Amino acid sequence: MNQKRADKADGDARAGIAFALDRVGHSRGGVAVLSDLTLAIRRCKMTAVIGPSGSGKTSLLRLLNRLEDPVSGSIALFDRDLRAYPVRELRRRVAFVFQSPVMFEGSIADNLLAASRLRKANDTPKTSELDLLLESVDIDPSIKERDARGLSGGEKQRVALARALASRPEVLLLDEPTAALDVESAEHLMTMLARLRTTQRLTMVMVTHRLGEALAVGDDLVLLEGGSIVEAGSVDEMRHAPRAARTRQFMQSAHEASP
Ligand SMILES: Nc1ncnc2c1ncn2[C@@H]1O[C@H](COP(=O)(O)OP(=O)(O)O)[C@@H](O)[C@H]1O
Ligand SMILES: [Mg+2]
């Protein structure tokens, strides 16, 4: 292959990548929490990050929209160093959904209008966009004036998700979004995430302690342990043909703990 064609092939391959981590290391208070992470996170796919408690899952997610910066290595998003993005722009494009949804005081609509882009679009009284957002997370727009703090846990998490989507992000980072939910609400959220990924062409990186969730909605899996990647690959590979013995063990024990 000549150089031009090789460059093009390289560029095409990269076009399918959202985040590229190169030998990323991170520490807190002098203690290493992540080491030597080299990883490609595919665009418009759901990557599920799994691993035992304390393995560095949340730390990894926090690096991806610069809630923290790694102490070594580099991270690129869409082929551009993360530090080259103005932080506000980065946080708009890469939204974070936390484990426990925090509702601001006021109605469901108020909570969505906290996203500035929607507030600006709100000049038209019908605000069909707000209704569409609520519909996209299975909340009936007719209840939008209800007090957000009175909602169930599952509804709050869906409003939080709609709020994150209001700024039209390209990437959603989700840190154990179902941890505080009952099984039924958790399944509902997963169904919605799978749908949103397809309809809105979102790249999602989701930390979960529920292996069943990761296998059901993930395209790719990353298994972390002790701040290092044990194995990363497609869900199918990791499930049926794991390269690391540790992956097989983890899958087995996690499956037994929560089938
Ligand atoms: N604020 C902090 N200060 C010091 N160490 C921390 C802090 N937060 C997390 N850690 C440590 O970093 C490691 C990774 O934590 P974390 O990323 O939260 O793991 P996970 O999300 O997989 O449970 C753990 O050993 C944890 O004790
Ligand atoms: Mg965590």
PDB file of C-alpha atoms and ligand atoms in Angstrom, residues 28-29 33 51-60 175-176 207, ligand 1:
ATOM      1  CA  ARG A  28      -4.457  10.504  44.153  1.00  0.00           C
ATOM      2  CA  GLY A  29      -2.561  11.626  47.204  1.00  0.00           C
ATOM      3  CA  VAL A  33      -5.262   4.533  41.082  1.00  0.00           C
ATOM      4  CA  GLY A  51     -14.462  -4.574  37.689  1.00  0.00           C
ATOM      5  CA  PRO A  52     -14.410  -4.961  41.451  1.00  0.00           C
ATOM      6  CA  SER A  53     -15.078  -2.064  43.796  1.00  0.00           C
ATOM      7  CA  GLY A  54     -12.019   0.192  44.042  1.00  0.00           C
ATOM      8  CA  SER A  55     -10.595  -0.986  40.714  1.00  0.00           C
ATOM      9  CA  GLY A  56     -10.585   2.542  39.282  1.00  0.00           C
ATOM     10  CA  LYS A  57     -13.791   2.580  37.212  1.00  0.00           C
ATOM     11  CA  THR A  58     -15.020   5.957  38.435  1.00  0.00           C
ATOM     12  CA  SER A  59     -11.503   7.378  38.200  1.00  0.00           C
ATOM     13  CA  LEU A  60     -11.326   6.360  34.549  1.00  0.00           C
ATOM     14  CA  ASP A 175     -21.306   5.996  36.485  1.00  0.00           C
ATOM     15  CA  GLU A 176     -23.364   3.075  37.796  1.00  0.00           C
ATOM     16  CA  VAL A 207     -19.591   1.852  34.550  1.00  0.00           C
TER      17      VAL A 207
HETATM   18  N1  LIG B   1     -10.698  11.107  46.808  1.00  0.00           N
HETATM   19  C1  LIG B   1      -9.870  10.063  46.888  1.00  0.00           C
HETATM   20  N2  LIG B   1      -8.684  10.151  47.531  1.00  0.00           N
HETATM   21  C2  LIG B   1      -7.851   9.096  47.591  1.00  0.00           C
HETATM   22  N3  LIG B   1      -8.094   7.904  47.043  1.00  0.00           N
HETATM   23  C3  LIG B   1      -9.247   7.756  46.381  1.00  0.00           C
HETATM   24  C4  LIG B   1     -10.205   8.813  46.268  1.00  0.00           C
HETATM   25  N4  LIG B   1     -11.242   8.367  45.546  1.00  0.00           N
HETATM   26  C5  LIG B   1     -10.965   7.085  45.227  1.00  0.00           C
HETATM   27  N5  LIG B   1      -9.772   6.716  45.744  1.00  0.00           N
HETATM   28  C6  LIG B   1      -9.132   5.399  45.585  1.00  0.00           C
HETATM   29  O1  LIG B   1      -8.913   5.200  44.202  1.00  0.00           O
HETATM   30  C7  LIG B   1      -9.108   3.838  43.872  1.00  0.00           C
HETATM   31  C8  LIG B   1     -10.078   3.749  42.719  1.00  0.00           C
HETATM   32  O2  LIG B   1     -11.322   4.294  43.108  1.00  0.00           O
HETATM   33  P1  LIG B   1     -12.557   4.383  42.151  1.00  0.00           P
HETATM   34  O3  LIG B   1     -12.128   4.900  40.854  1.00  0.00           O
HETATM   35  O4  LIG B   1     -13.617   5.137  42.868  1.00  0.00           O
HETATM   36  O5  LIG B   1     -12.966   2.840  41.996  1.00  0.00           O
HETATM   37  P2  LIG B   1     -14.343   2.159  41.536  1.00  0.00           P
HETATM   38  O6  LIG B   1     -15.198   3.198  40.904  1.00  0.00           O
HETATM   39  O7  LIG B   1     -13.927   1.065  40.620  1.00  0.00           O
HETATM   40  O8  LIG B   1     -14.959   1.589  42.789  1.00  0.00           O
HETATM   41  C9  LIG B   1      -9.601   3.149  45.140  1.00  0.00           C
HETATM   42  O9  LIG B   1      -8.505   2.468  45.691  1.00  0.00           O
HETATM   43  C10 LIG B   1     -10.031   4.272  46.021  1.00  0.00           C
HETATM   44  O10 LIG B   1      -9.825   3.940  47.369  1.00  0.00           O
END
